[in-house]
Every structure is written in C-alpha cells, then in structure tokens.
C-alpha cells in the first residue's frame, strides 16, 4: 500500500515513487494539518513540522488566541470565516444566511484503486497503479460533510486530489466556493511558473517571483481559455531544466478556474486550485452532494524536465483513452486554411486526390459544410449537409475519399447556435441569455444552454445522425466563443449560479456519449485554436488543436509552453502555407515540417496550389513522421534550449524509455554572421551506450554526447531546422 495511517500519532503518509505527502490530525478539535510534501521520507515522524508548540499554540493550550492559531496553522483544507484569513477553500451559505464553515477530521478509509468522479473527467487508475485515501471531515454546527479524496500513483510522482461536499445539514444550503486542493508550506524563495496567452499565442511560459501581492491565474470565460491556463508551478529560484524543486498543480477541468499562490505574514505559502467562485452558487438540498473536479499534484527535484516527464506519463498512460491512446494517428490534411468556407465536393476531392498520392492518410472537412453556412455569421445548430456544396451528400463524398485510400473526418461546433439558424428560430430560449437583456454576440453566435437535458439530447442526436450516415473516422469538436450573459430560461433563479458548471458537465456528457457510440472515431478537441486545451478535454480526446497560429516560429513558443505539461502526442500541429495566414511570415517548408513533427503532424494548406518543390517534400515528410512517431509519442521529453530565453535558437528532444534511440529538433531562428558551429550537451542518453548519429554515421559515446556535447554546424539563414537522430549500436 502506498498509503499508511499511523494510529498512535494520527498521521497519514502517502508515498509515490520518489515523494512523500504527510498529513496529521491535530488537537482535540481534530484539525487536519499539512505536515510535509516533497522528496520521499523514510519516517512519518514529522509532527514537529506542524509547529504547534510555539506561539500561538493549539487551541487546547491557548484557546484565547484561537483566531491566531487558525491564521497560522498549515492546513489541508482551509476553512472559511473562522479565523483563517488566508484564502479559504470552501464557503457555504446556510439558511441562516451565514457562510462560515470549518473542517474537523471524523474518519477515513483507504482503498485500493481509484474511484471515478461522477460526471467529471479524472485521471484513470487501477488497483495496480493507485491507492486512494478518503478523509471525511465535518463542520459540527451545520452537519455539512466534506470528503477529501487523495489518489496516489505508486509508480509516478503524482497525487490527485478532489473534494466532495455533502449537505447533511437539516435544510437547503448554497455552496458559493469550492476549491479542490490546498497546499500550505514555507516559502523557499519560490517563483511561480504559469502559461499565459491570447488567441493565436496560447500558453507562453511566464515566471514571476512570489511576493505578498497574491498571484493567480484564472478564467471566468466559461472555458479554460486562451489567456490563462489551469496550471501553476512553484519553483525554487535555482530550479532549471534538469534540477531544482518544483511543486505543480494542474486542474482537470474545462470551465472557470482559479489557481492562486499567496504569501502570508509569516512567510508561508498557500496554493489553492479549483472552480472560480465568480458567479458560482450551487444549491444543495438536504442530502444532496457536490463533487468538485480533480487537481493533479506533482513534486520533483529534477527541474522542469522531471516535471514534464511525470505529467506526460500521467496523461499518456492514465488520462488519454480510446483506440488511439497508444497508436500512431493518421496524417491528416485539413481544408480550413486551404479554402476557408469556399469549398465544394469537387474542390475537396481535388485536395484528397493529391494528398493520397503524397502519403497523407485522411481528409478533414472543416467549417462550412452544413445548413446555409457560407461564412461565420449563420447556421450553427443546423447540422444538416448543404447539398449545394456537397451534391450527393456525405455518402458520395466520403465514399469517393475512401476510394482514394483516405479516411474522412468532419468539423462540428456543437455547443453553439447562430441567431440566423433554423434552430434559433425554433428555440430562441435554448441560447444562454438573461431575460430582458439582449445577449452579446461573439463571432456572430450564441452559446447553447447545456444545462438543459432537451438541448443535450437535440445536439447529440443531430451529431450522431451525421456520424451514423457515413464512414466518418475523425471529429474536430470546436468551440469558438466564451460564455457571457449568464442566464438560462430553464434553471430556476435560485439555481442560476450553477449555469457555468452545468454547461461544462453537459459538454462532458455529450463527448462521453459520442465516444461511447463511436469508439472508432479519433476526436480532436479545439476552441478557436487552443482555447480549451486542458486535462479535462484530454480525457475525451487523445489530441487537441494547439493554436490557430500555424507559423513555425510562433509555434516554437506555443508548443514549448504546451509541452511543458502535455505529451507531444496530443499537441495538434500542422504544416501550413506561407506567407503564414496569421503572422505573414515565410519559413522554409522543411522547418514547418520539423516543428509539426513534435506534435500530431498533419497538413493545412491547398495542396493543389503549393509550389512543386514543396509538394515534392511531402512524401519525405510523411515518411519522416512514420519513422519517428513511435519514439515521439512514447519517449521522454527533454528541453535543452529555448528560443524564448535566448532569442536565437530552440532545441528539444525525445529519448526512448530504454535510451536506445533519441531524436532532437534544432531550430535556428535567427542566422548570425561570423559564427562557428555550436556545441550542445545532449540530454537523456545513457552514458554507457555508444550511439550512431544517423546523418553522419559517426559513432559517439553517450557520455561524450552528454558531457562534451554534439556539434551542430552553423546553418545558413533564418528559420533553419535540423533533425538529429541517434541510435544505440
Ligand atoms: C476555429 C478553429 C479553426 C477552424 C475554424 C472554423 O477557429 O480553431 O481551426 O476550424 O474555427 O470556423
């Protein structure tokens, strides 16, 4: 068992492969204290870290200063309104109108395996991989119960946390705030690492020193967002790619979130993570419960690469699911940047024909195939084939594409409704809007009210009808606007604060149903590029479209931030045409291919129009994908240098678990005059192995490559790339 309870000392010790997490039950009031999280310890005897023998002392020794105790005690789950003035994890308004709530340990159970969270995505765990601790606490005066759920991965340095709140009080209450995890510890000169961005420049890495002003990342957009990412790591100042301590939280949820780190008067840090409390108010009748989403927690003393590898393993092995979990994905060509809305069967078949000849394996038909949609101002919700564009419908088109030897994929934006649609004309009350207010448009569309079971059923049936009608093997599920005007014609006023969360639950239900009925489909989530790239979505789809920005150089920054926490196998990346449609930059076709290789790899261009020299490179690139994808999908990721930091070149690599092969991609962003070659110390290799460099045939000892380095010749020009592949001899 990776979880032990020491009865005498009332201590829980949770052990992963290399970390320990220790919790203590303290004093007559049964406070639950956080004692330790970090490198694995031999002993559980760390009660002294709770520092209850110094001022302000525990209440049994100094009840006159109870508030001071509450405000200094390192807790597992911070209460609200009872003297702990730091960030609370929970707030519940009872019928008395008050919202103070405490947590007092009552009981616990330790089980083998990992229970699923009803209606929510969560990391998967078996009896072999996980044990789970459930600590039940109670707020005595109200009777409200809280279950803190900890699952411990035995072979991975990951602990997941979530909370379930049960209204065992005699009457209705309103949950107005619920965070899923809390981590109190002394500050170690921490810096916070977060991912920030906007449309077309998602997930750029930012580092900020932790000081007294609170530091938080959050979204109130109804989706995890392009702007902030539901992830935060606290790193010691000396932490770098390969060493140094990092504590990270990643939220398995796709809606509003908040992760905050704050420094208190005594130099202690509190990190919390959960659903954003803004506009959140969940009504719980007597006996009802609320399950909060899961937080992934990891600690490493192996720097960023250590953290990335742990999270990649967790998501590849325990979150991503379905038939493509461990499989190479078909190389697709998507017609969005090729045609936008201006396409028909003939045009698509012309693309498919050329694509088939060059080694591409699937055609994806993007936005514009349904209703009267000829631009982005109408028809969302009318999921019927536009036979003017596609004569003979999907059956004809898909058959023809299949005859060429290609699979066929399709685009949907199921959560949306255009005011100019048959659906809206029939059901205006299905859109999210506040009665008496004109709802604000975004991309000329509204969001459907997914708190309504009738809307869920309608959307599901209309999508499923299309998917049943032809041999469709891929779906791109898009979501192109945030939520605003939060009102539902269905929810009662006292439940209106549930809308954002119910929306997310409804979307999860739709994806769950779809993948159950169509398990053969490769699902790729998307949200105006990478606006909903989060672990919640990854539970349903093995890959997510990373950004609408397909420029190879912009992608270096976006993919670096994304790969910091997500495996390369899930990062949607395509070779597109130049000048790039988003930034207007022209980069070599080969470099575009190398950047997309460290992702899912595909194309998004009009293959019938590109220059011959580019077209002739496609068979080479598709062969490169087939040759290296197993390694890229399954290997350990190492960041070696970053264009973000040096403004000059970028270098990352993947090394197979057995260290028998490695692939590094070097991109020289800016050419420089009068330079020699560059020696770079490679990472991840076995010092005792000898490796053959594929390009030169040279054999070099592993320890020479690691400590002496590899010589990268000076490349001529900007935006040049080089692939370095080595194999153990
Ligand atoms: C979003 C996606 C694009 C494309 C368009 C279609 O912006 O990110 O890839 O599918 O929608 O409208």
XYZ file of C-alpha atoms and ligand atoms in Angstrom:
741
model
C 0.000 0.000 0.000
C 1.261 3.451 -0.856
C -0.885 4.975 1.906
C -0.384 4.289 5.610
C -2.211 5.535 8.677
C -0.253 5.624 11.932
C -2.924 5.367 14.561
C -0.920 6.441 17.570
C 0.404 9.640 16.065
C -2.727 10.108 13.915
C -0.605 10.601 10.820
C -1.246 9.718 7.164
C 1.742 9.058 4.956
C 1.238 8.923 1.185
C 4.193 7.621 -0.789
C 4.706 7.833 -4.545
C 7.834 6.505 -6.199
C 10.041 9.381 -5.052
C 7.817 11.664 -2.962
C 6.016 11.654 0.383
C 2.954 13.620 1.401
C 2.189 13.713 5.116
C -0.995 14.821 6.883
C -1.653 14.900 10.638
C -4.810 15.014 12.743
C -4.117 17.534 15.467
C -5.527 18.524 18.835
C -8.898 17.853 20.434
C -10.668 19.703 17.627
C -9.251 17.241 15.093
C -7.720 19.834 12.810
C -6.278 18.346 9.650
C -2.756 19.679 9.245
C -0.466 19.599 6.262
C 2.930 18.475 7.549
C 5.051 17.710 4.537
C 5.206 17.334 0.762
C 8.458 16.709 -1.050
C 11.210 14.167 -1.555
C 10.387 10.714 -0.189
C 10.973 10.345 3.556
C 11.827 7.190 5.480
C 9.790 8.141 8.501
C 6.329 9.505 9.134
C 7.505 11.196 12.348
C 7.312 14.781 11.185
C 4.624 16.155 13.534
C 7.170 18.716 14.688
C 6.760 20.424 11.292
C 3.245 21.444 12.364
C 4.925 23.803 14.917
C 2.064 23.610 17.386
C 4.389 24.015 20.348
C 5.198 27.610 19.592
C 3.058 30.688 19.719
C 0.085 30.891 19.029
C -0.122 27.220 20.164
C -3.014 24.871 19.541
C -6.433 25.854 20.925
C -6.320 23.230 23.718
C -3.312 25.112 25.093
C -4.351 28.610 24.187
C -7.977 28.934 23.224
C -7.961 32.670 23.904
C -5.927 33.061 20.704
C -7.789 30.572 18.549
C -8.042 33.027 15.679
C -4.261 33.439 15.648
C -3.882 29.665 15.544
C -6.324 29.363 12.661
C -4.464 32.068 10.784
C -1.061 30.382 11.109
C -1.768 26.652 11.036
C -0.739 24.785 7.859
C -3.994 23.153 6.899
C -5.091 20.517 4.410
C -8.341 22.244 3.567
C -8.721 25.850 4.554
C -11.974 26.760 6.210
C -13.869 29.997 5.836
C -14.841 32.700 8.277
C -13.403 31.154 11.458
C -10.151 32.999 11.840
C -8.026 31.764 8.962
C -7.866 34.956 6.941
C -5.797 33.458 4.148
C -7.548 32.043 1.060
C -10.344 29.646 2.004
C -11.279 26.546 0.035
C -14.972 26.463 0.797
C -17.821 28.737 1.590
C -21.412 27.629 2.150
C -24.384 29.872 2.825
C -26.838 28.119 5.102
C -30.465 29.052 5.605
C -29.311 31.293 8.459
C -27.563 33.407 5.842
C -24.064 32.792 7.254
C -21.245 31.154 5.362
C -18.540 30.238 7.914
C -17.521 26.614 7.788
C -14.806 24.514 9.453
C -13.320 21.107 8.859
C -12.831 18.645 11.670
C -11.481 15.164 10.993
C -14.033 12.444 11.654
C -12.984 9.240 9.863
C -11.113 7.882 6.900
C -10.871 4.940 4.569
C -8.026 3.674 2.445
C -8.956 1.773 -0.674
C -7.074 0.048 -3.413
C -7.605 1.633 -6.872
C -9.060 4.992 -7.829
C -12.790 5.743 -7.875
C -14.124 7.738 -10.840
C -15.670 11.134 -10.210
C -19.303 11.072 -11.300
C -19.880 13.125 -14.461
C -16.348 14.537 -14.438
C -13.138 13.642 -16.225
C -10.316 12.490 -13.965
C -7.033 10.665 -14.239
C -7.666 6.941 -14.501
C -6.228 4.485 -12.025
C -6.312 0.756 -11.499
C -5.751 -1.355 -8.406
C -2.228 -1.944 -9.635
C -1.423 1.708 -10.215
C -3.209 3.535 -7.378
C -4.404 3.629 -3.803
C -6.909 6.146 -2.537
C -7.358 7.850 0.813
C -10.720 9.394 1.625
C -10.745 11.604 4.703
C -14.169 12.596 5.954
C -14.435 15.810 7.877
C -17.407 17.563 9.340
C -18.479 21.046 10.195
C -20.083 20.136 13.533
C -22.538 23.058 13.927
C -24.133 22.607 10.495
C -23.537 18.872 9.963
C -22.114 19.536 6.480
C -19.643 16.839 5.496
C -16.566 17.113 3.279
C -14.657 14.205 1.821
C -11.071 14.927 0.816
C -10.058 12.386 -1.805
C -6.369 11.639 -2.456
C -5.258 9.093 -5.062
C -1.626 8.100 -5.005
C 0.145 6.777 -8.106
C 2.627 4.176 -6.952
C 4.991 4.403 -9.911
C 4.560 8.054 -10.797
C 5.187 11.091 -8.642
C 1.576 12.171 -8.797
C -1.142 12.593 -6.216
C -4.593 13.641 -7.368
C -6.951 15.495 -5.075
C -10.629 16.331 -5.106
C -13.401 17.134 -2.661
C -16.970 16.048 -2.254
C -19.357 18.163 -0.190
C -22.434 16.518 1.288
C -25.239 18.574 2.695
C -26.064 16.644 5.851
C -27.499 19.746 7.439
C -31.237 19.834 8.139
C -32.013 22.235 5.293
C -31.025 23.578 1.908
C -27.690 25.351 1.593
C -25.725 27.149 -1.133
C -22.171 26.230 -1.977
C -20.629 29.532 -3.055
C -16.995 28.479 -3.251
C -15.240 25.158 -3.543
C -11.574 24.684 -4.289
C -10.346 21.154 -4.806
C -6.860 21.412 -3.339
C -4.877 23.447 -0.868
C -1.153 23.295 -0.221
C 0.434 25.160 2.694
C 4.189 25.275 3.083
C 7.010 27.603 3.980
C 8.245 29.819 1.193
C 11.512 28.684 -0.347
C 12.089 31.813 -2.371
C 9.543 30.472 -4.813
C 8.837 31.704 -8.296
C 5.527 30.940 -9.963
C 5.519 29.432 -13.438
C 2.329 29.952 -15.401
C 1.156 29.806 -19.004
C -0.361 32.887 -20.475
C -1.584 33.972 -23.903
C -4.371 35.033 -26.169
C -5.930 33.776 -29.391
C -3.093 32.616 -31.707
C -0.441 32.858 -28.975
C -1.543 30.435 -26.345
C 0.456 29.067 -23.403
C 3.593 31.178 -23.406
C 5.667 30.427 -20.303
C 5.866 33.201 -17.707
C 7.858 33.260 -14.489
C 7.130 35.672 -11.629
C 8.608 35.999 -8.190
C 6.193 35.150 -5.417
C 5.717 38.204 -3.212
C 2.996 39.429 -0.899
C 0.515 40.565 -3.545
C -1.454 37.439 -4.396
C -0.572 35.758 -7.616
C -3.286 33.965 -9.508
C -4.213 32.537 -12.856
C -7.885 32.320 -13.606
C -10.592 32.145 -16.196
C -14.157 33.390 -15.922
C -14.797 32.855 -19.642
C -16.684 29.587 -19.215
C -13.764 27.677 -20.719
C -10.220 27.161 -19.537
C -9.260 29.838 -22.116
C -6.509 31.012 -24.440
C -5.469 33.522 -21.832
C -4.630 31.754 -18.586
C -4.043 28.049 -18.203
C -5.309 25.937 -15.273
C -1.745 25.220 -14.222
C 0.719 26.731 -11.808
C 4.083 25.547 -10.590
C 6.098 26.940 -7.725
C 9.776 26.512 -8.368
C 12.757 27.286 -6.198
C 14.843 30.103 -7.635
C 17.674 27.781 -8.618
C 15.390 25.322 -10.447
C 16.281 24.882 -14.104
C 15.543 22.351 -16.830
C 17.259 19.498 -15.025
C 17.436 20.180 -11.314
C 15.723 22.091 -8.562
C 12.435 21.682 -6.752
C 9.046 22.242 -8.351
C 5.542 21.865 -6.927
C 2.801 21.920 -9.549
C -0.973 21.901 -9.695
C -2.934 21.188 -12.858
C -6.723 21.308 -12.864
C -8.648 18.585 -14.680
C -11.488 20.866 -15.671
C -12.527 22.851 -18.744
C -14.508 25.756 -17.303
C -13.923 28.677 -14.954
C -10.954 28.118 -12.672
C -8.647 29.826 -10.264
C -5.202 28.820 -9.060
C -3.652 31.139 -6.564
C -0.428 31.324 -4.596
C -0.179 33.776 -1.747
C 2.386 34.583 0.870
C 1.178 35.244 4.408
C 2.519 37.364 7.253
C 4.827 34.560 8.410
C 6.308 33.793 5.006
C 4.132 30.756 4.449
C 2.749 29.987 1.023
C -0.780 28.847 0.388
C -1.573 27.455 -3.018
C -5.199 26.701 -3.879
C -6.878 25.410 -7.004
C -10.466 24.912 -8.042
C -13.568 26.222 -9.765
C -13.585 30.016 -9.938
C -16.031 31.323 -7.336
C -17.241 34.210 -9.518
C -20.919 33.690 -10.348
C -20.717 30.211 -8.830
C -23.502 29.243 -6.427
C -24.666 25.668 -6.195
C -27.884 24.830 -4.415
C -27.744 21.665 -2.331
C -30.966 20.264 -0.965
C -30.741 18.289 2.244
C -28.876 15.069 1.470
C -27.511 16.281 -1.890
C -23.827 16.392 -2.655
C -21.408 18.231 -4.930
C -18.344 16.633 -6.467
C -15.557 19.111 -7.200
C -13.194 18.397 -10.112
C -9.762 16.873 -9.699
C -6.386 18.523 -9.264
C -3.171 16.821 -10.324
C -0.354 17.477 -7.882
C 3.254 16.713 -8.551
C 6.578 17.407 -6.876
C 10.022 16.911 -8.342
C 13.582 17.864 -7.516
C 14.570 17.155 -11.118
C 13.630 20.547 -12.559
C 11.298 21.196 -15.474
C 12.229 18.116 -17.448
C 11.450 15.967 -14.400
C 8.038 17.636 -14.064
C 7.260 17.418 -17.779
C 8.123 13.729 -17.935
C 5.909 12.905 -14.952
C 2.928 14.791 -16.350
C 3.456 13.358 -19.846
C 3.469 9.829 -18.420
C 0.368 10.521 -16.355
C -1.592 11.914 -19.283
C -0.417 9.339 -21.818
C -0.949 6.346 -19.570
C -3.799 7.391 -17.288
C -5.871 10.132 -18.919
C -5.913 9.741 -22.691
C -8.111 6.850 -23.662
C -9.702 5.001 -26.546
C -8.341 3.183 -29.549
C -5.787 5.885 -30.393
C -4.335 6.011 -26.873
C -1.168 4.128 -27.829
C -1.489 4.359 -31.600
C 0.050 6.402 -34.327
C -2.553 8.855 -35.643
C -3.347 9.087 -39.353
C -1.654 12.015 -41.109
C -4.474 14.371 -41.950
C -4.981 17.264 -44.297
C -7.486 19.860 -43.134
C -9.099 22.231 -45.627
C -9.566 25.235 -43.292
C -6.523 27.302 -44.266
C -6.802 25.888 -47.804
C -10.313 27.051 -48.626
C -11.986 28.561 -45.542
C -15.730 28.480 -46.341
C -15.224 28.406 -50.076
C -15.298 24.721 -50.978
C -17.426 22.037 -52.571
C -17.140 18.310 -53.258
C -15.040 18.883 -56.335
C -12.517 21.049 -54.512
C -12.280 18.648 -51.582
C -11.784 15.675 -53.884
C -9.030 17.502 -55.741
C -7.225 18.041 -52.442
C -7.832 14.432 -51.415
C -6.516 13.119 -54.713
C -3.199 14.966 -54.457
C -2.955 14.199 -50.743
C -3.368 10.460 -51.348
C -0.538 10.471 -53.876
C 1.824 12.122 -51.411
C 1.320 9.886 -48.374
C -1.415 11.756 -46.486
C -3.956 9.447 -44.862
C -7.062 11.442 -44.007
C -9.068 14.376 -45.322
C -10.754 16.583 -42.729
C -13.604 18.762 -43.914
C -13.683 21.847 -41.674
C -16.324 24.503 -41.034
C -18.901 25.336 -43.727
C -20.486 22.037 -44.831
C -23.868 22.385 -43.113
C -27.078 24.434 -43.325
C -26.586 27.567 -45.400
C -23.190 28.313 -43.833
C -21.090 30.256 -46.313
C -19.410 32.433 -43.687
C -19.162 32.560 -39.920
C -22.382 34.518 -39.462
C -25.037 31.799 -39.641
C -26.298 28.215 -39.400
C -24.598 26.896 -36.245
C -27.063 24.382 -34.859
C -28.390 23.329 -38.280
C -26.378 20.141 -38.587
C -27.675 19.023 -41.992
C -25.498 18.658 -45.050
C -25.532 21.532 -47.523
C -26.200 19.605 -50.736
C -25.497 22.630 -52.897
C -21.875 22.477 -51.815
C -21.817 18.728 -51.431
C -24.085 17.193 -54.117
C -24.810 13.581 -53.284
C -24.270 14.468 -49.621
C -21.744 12.951 -47.296
C -22.279 9.431 -48.598
C -20.946 10.335 -52.016
C -18.077 12.498 -50.734
C -16.911 10.052 -48.080
C -17.105 7.096 -50.474
C -15.023 8.936 -53.031
C -12.469 9.961 -50.402
C -12.328 6.385 -49.113
C -11.881 5.108 -52.673
C -8.737 7.237 -52.874
C -7.458 5.347 -49.835
C -8.058 8.208 -47.392
C -10.054 8.274 -44.187
C -12.591 11.054 -43.742
C -13.042 13.487 -40.858
C -15.510 16.265 -40.134
C -15.812 19.514 -38.131
C -18.594 20.391 -35.660
C -19.193 23.208 -33.226
C -21.920 21.526 -31.204
C -22.182 23.919 -28.255
C -23.139 26.935 -30.387
C -26.159 28.464 -32.074
C -26.301 31.231 -34.684
C -29.158 33.721 -34.364
C -29.551 33.191 -38.111
C -30.313 29.475 -37.902
C -33.420 27.326 -38.116
C -32.585 26.077 -34.647
C -32.616 29.569 -33.119
C -35.815 30.484 -34.971
C -37.471 27.402 -33.470
C -35.884 27.614 -29.987
C -34.620 31.094 -29.072
C -34.830 30.071 -25.424
C -32.113 27.448 -25.977
C -29.414 30.110 -26.096
C -27.698 31.303 -22.939
C -29.125 34.771 -22.263
C -30.557 36.867 -19.464
C -34.259 37.612 -19.756
C -34.828 41.268 -20.582
C -31.251 41.803 -21.882
C -30.020 41.433 -25.435
C -27.270 38.861 -25.227
C -23.882 39.918 -26.627
C -22.777 38.225 -29.829
C -19.315 36.887 -30.376
C -18.316 35.712 -33.863
C -21.997 36.356 -34.519
C -23.061 33.425 -32.366
C -24.591 32.485 -29.025
C -23.843 29.594 -26.715
C -26.375 26.832 -26.228
C -27.728 26.242 -22.747
C -26.219 22.876 -21.938
C -27.843 22.825 -18.514
C -30.986 21.706 -20.409
C -31.451 17.979 -20.960
C -33.562 18.682 -24.092
C -30.716 20.696 -25.636
C -28.216 17.955 -24.841
C -30.442 15.357 -26.472
C -31.075 17.505 -29.529
C -27.401 18.236 -30.108
C -26.406 14.670 -29.524
C -28.940 13.288 -31.949
C -28.101 15.779 -34.683
C -24.387 14.996 -34.471
C -24.896 11.274 -34.121
C -27.183 11.271 -37.177
C -24.363 12.693 -39.283
C -21.807 10.315 -37.820
C -24.091 7.339 -38.452
C -24.697 8.433 -42.055
C -21.229 7.820 -43.498
C -17.841 6.302 -42.774
C -16.563 9.174 -40.629
C -13.418 8.357 -38.678
C -12.437 11.672 -37.118
C -14.248 14.591 -35.488
C -12.866 18.057 -34.818
C -15.003 19.451 -31.980
C -14.723 23.223 -31.923
C -15.917 25.941 -29.523
C -15.462 29.457 -30.796
C -16.652 31.885 -28.166
C -16.637 32.378 -24.410
C -19.736 32.417 -22.228
C -21.343 35.732 -21.319
C -24.853 36.881 -20.372
C -25.135 34.026 -17.920
C -28.821 33.263 -17.806
C -30.902 30.195 -18.534
C -34.588 30.021 -19.419
C -34.555 26.562 -17.860
C -32.824 26.968 -14.481
C -34.770 28.416 -11.559
C -33.438 31.750 -10.245
C -32.061 30.056 -7.133
C -30.050 27.695 -9.354
C -28.760 30.275 -11.848
C -25.316 30.233 -10.229
C -24.970 26.635 -11.410
C -25.078 27.511 -15.102
C -21.358 27.714 -15.924
C -20.593 24.439 -14.191
C -23.652 22.690 -15.612
C -22.587 23.884 -19.060
C -19.232 22.127 -18.643
C -20.917 18.986 -17.300
C -23.301 18.991 -20.289
C -20.409 19.251 -22.737
C -18.615 16.381 -20.965
C -21.778 14.289 -21.160
C -22.024 14.912 -24.912
C -18.424 13.859 -25.533
C -18.818 10.816 -23.295
C -21.928 9.725 -25.213
C -20.305 10.303 -28.566
C -17.201 8.310 -27.768
C -19.326 5.511 -26.357
C -21.388 5.172 -29.521
C -18.486 5.874 -31.898
C -15.393 4.445 -30.206
C -13.609 4.148 -33.561
C -13.569 7.927 -34.034
C -10.427 9.969 -33.477
C -11.664 13.015 -31.571
C -9.686 16.245 -31.709
C -10.897 18.997 -29.414
C -10.416 22.616 -30.386
C -11.530 26.054 -29.281
C -10.646 28.855 -31.664
C -7.272 27.121 -31.717
C -6.123 26.241 -28.198
C -8.704 27.983 -26.001
C -9.784 24.800 -24.283
C -6.589 22.808 -24.162
C -6.802 21.267 -20.708
C -6.659 17.870 -18.995
C -10.467 17.751 -18.833
C -10.736 17.737 -22.635
C -7.846 15.311 -22.939
C -9.878 12.748 -21.023
C -12.190 12.541 -24.049
C -9.877 13.290 -26.972
C -6.328 11.995 -27.430
C -5.313 15.212 -29.184
C -6.278 18.888 -29.087
C -5.739 21.580 -31.732
C -2.982 23.659 -30.195
C -3.422 27.049 -31.841
C -4.850 28.748 -34.911
C -1.363 30.147 -35.323
C 0.407 27.648 -37.569
C 3.531 29.764 -38.154
C 6.538 27.568 -37.328
C 8.325 30.243 -35.281
C 5.283 31.316 -33.274
C 4.638 27.632 -32.696
C 8.043 27.251 -31.003
C 6.803 29.362 -28.120
C 3.308 27.899 -28.077
C 4.473 24.296 -28.286
C 7.218 24.815 -25.697
C 4.636 26.007 -23.164
C 2.222 23.253 -24.137
C 4.867 20.504 -23.996
C 5.929 21.717 -20.562
C 2.902 19.852 -19.251
C 1.364 17.863 -22.130
C 2.779 14.924 -24.101
C 3.754 15.674 -27.705
C 1.270 13.027 -28.870
C -1.669 15.286 -28.021
C -0.440 18.584 -29.457
C -2.297 19.295 -32.715
C 0.302 20.645 -35.185
C 0.086 21.130 -38.977
C 2.292 22.267 -41.814
C 0.536 25.250 -43.391
C 1.146 27.533 -46.301
C 3.331 30.671 -46.452
C 3.248 33.596 -46.062
C 1.591 32.358 -42.901
C -2.048 33.436 -42.653
C -1.717 34.682 -39.083
C 1.645 36.462 -38.946
C 2.572 36.810 -42.614
C 5.963 35.158 -42.090
C 7.628 32.894 -44.618
C 9.580 29.957 -43.254
C 11.094 27.020 -45.142
C 8.725 24.095 -45.777
C 11.230 21.742 -44.143
C 11.281 23.782 -40.919
C 7.474 23.797 -40.831
C 7.634 20.004 -41.065
C 10.147 19.692 -38.220
C 8.077 21.864 -35.899
C 4.873 19.939 -36.675
C 6.741 16.652 -36.138
C 6.888 17.396 -32.386
C 3.093 17.303 -32.347
C 0.403 15.229 -34.050
C 1.710 16.172 -37.536
C -0.606 16.964 -40.429
C -1.220 19.500 -43.196
C -3.464 22.508 -43.522
C -2.921 24.022 -46.973
C -4.212 23.825 -50.507
C -2.068 21.004 -51.727
C -3.262 21.600 -55.293
C -1.767 25.117 -55.255
C 1.545 24.878 -53.421
C 4.842 25.130 -55.343
C 6.210 21.894 -56.787
C 9.341 21.923 -54.653
C 7.159 21.943 -51.516
C 4.847 19.257 -52.859
C 7.862 17.077 -53.580
C 8.926 17.302 -49.949
C 5.648 15.874 -48.625
C 6.461 12.179 -49.211
C 9.760 12.737 -47.389
C 7.958 14.390 -44.503
C 5.259 11.728 -44.211
C 7.975 9.052 -44.237
C 9.788 11.003 -41.507
C 6.583 11.007 -39.461
C 6.150 7.247 -39.803
C 9.768 6.619 -38.954
C 9.933 8.683 -35.777
C 6.385 8.916 -34.460
C 6.559 5.881 -32.155
C 9.553 7.457 -30.437
C 7.977 10.927 -30.317
C 4.698 9.576 -28.944
C 6.187 7.384 -26.248
C 9.618 8.785 -25.328
C 10.786 11.060 -22.523
C 10.793 14.737 -23.425
C 13.851 16.903 -22.756
C 14.017 20.645 -23.235
C 17.596 21.710 -23.905
C 17.391 25.313 -25.064
C 14.591 27.750 -25.645
C 14.170 30.497 -28.203
C 12.001 32.194 -25.553
C 15.087 32.637 -23.408
C 17.936 33.056 -25.878
C 16.003 34.712 -28.769
C 18.243 32.779 -31.125
C 17.639 29.048 -31.307
C 15.440 26.287 -29.930
C 16.268 22.696 -29.074
C 14.184 19.908 -27.562
C 14.459 16.152 -27.773
C 12.761 12.847 -27.115
C 14.605 9.820 -25.782
C 13.116 6.331 -25.735
C 12.448 4.887 -22.278
C 15.200 2.312 -22.772
C 17.531 5.060 -24.037
C 18.309 3.126 -27.190
C 17.284 5.961 -29.522
C 16.868 9.714 -29.384
C 15.625 12.464 -31.638
C 16.397 16.154 -31.188
C 14.985 19.037 -33.202
C 17.172 22.123 -33.503
C 15.685 25.301 -34.943
C 17.943 28.236 -35.663
C 15.502 31.105 -35.539
C 17.952 33.854 -36.431
C 21.017 33.435 -38.580
C 24.115 35.216 -37.321
C 27.255 36.321 -39.103
C 30.743 35.078 -38.402
C 29.811 32.184 -36.172
C 31.372 28.814 -35.667
C 29.474 25.628 -35.132
C 27.719 25.214 -31.806
C 28.461 22.503 -29.243
C 25.385 21.408 -27.353
C 25.257 18.923 -24.495
C 22.550 16.431 -25.304
C 20.251 15.094 -22.606
C 18.613 11.836 -21.599
C 21.149 9.423 -23.141
C 22.755 6.511 -21.349
C 26.385 7.476 -20.675
C 27.403 3.843 -21.043
C 25.879 3.352 -24.502
C 27.528 4.200 -27.792
C 25.322 5.919 -30.355
C 25.381 6.083 -34.139
C 24.455 9.527 -35.490
C 22.084 8.823 -38.360
C 23.120 11.699 -40.596
C 26.901 11.242 -40.496
C 27.178 7.584 -39.499
C 29.613 8.683 -36.791
C 29.670 6.675 -33.564
C 29.972 8.704 -30.371
C 29.933 7.502 -26.753
C 26.885 8.502 -24.686
C 28.961 10.184 -22.002
C 30.781 12.229 -24.646
C 27.452 13.461 -26.048
C 26.143 14.261 -22.578
C 29.232 15.927 -21.155
C 31.234 17.002 -24.172
C 28.274 17.661 -26.413
C 27.197 17.358 -30.042
C 28.456 19.703 -32.723
C 25.709 21.490 -34.618
C 27.098 23.220 -37.695
C 26.240 26.837 -38.309
C 23.176 26.868 -40.565
C 22.800 29.499 -43.218
C 19.824 31.809 -42.849
C 16.886 32.436 -40.560
C 14.309 29.788 -39.615
C 16.545 26.838 -40.446
C 15.998 23.454 -38.845
C 17.906 20.267 -38.237
C 16.829 16.845 -37.099
C 19.361 14.851 -35.090
C 18.612 11.160 -34.680
C 20.819 8.701 -32.867
C 20.576 5.029 -32.163
C 22.435 2.829 -29.735
C 24.780 0.461 -31.572
C -11.679 27.739 -35.199
C -10.648 26.642 -35.367
C -10.138 26.622 -36.777
C -11.299 26.405 -37.715
C -12.343 27.493 -37.506
C -13.585 27.216 -38.309
O -11.087 28.996 -35.286
O -9.612 26.798 -34.450
O -9.170 25.619 -36.930
O -11.850 25.139 -37.507
O -12.716 27.590 -36.140
O -14.549 28.172 -38.139
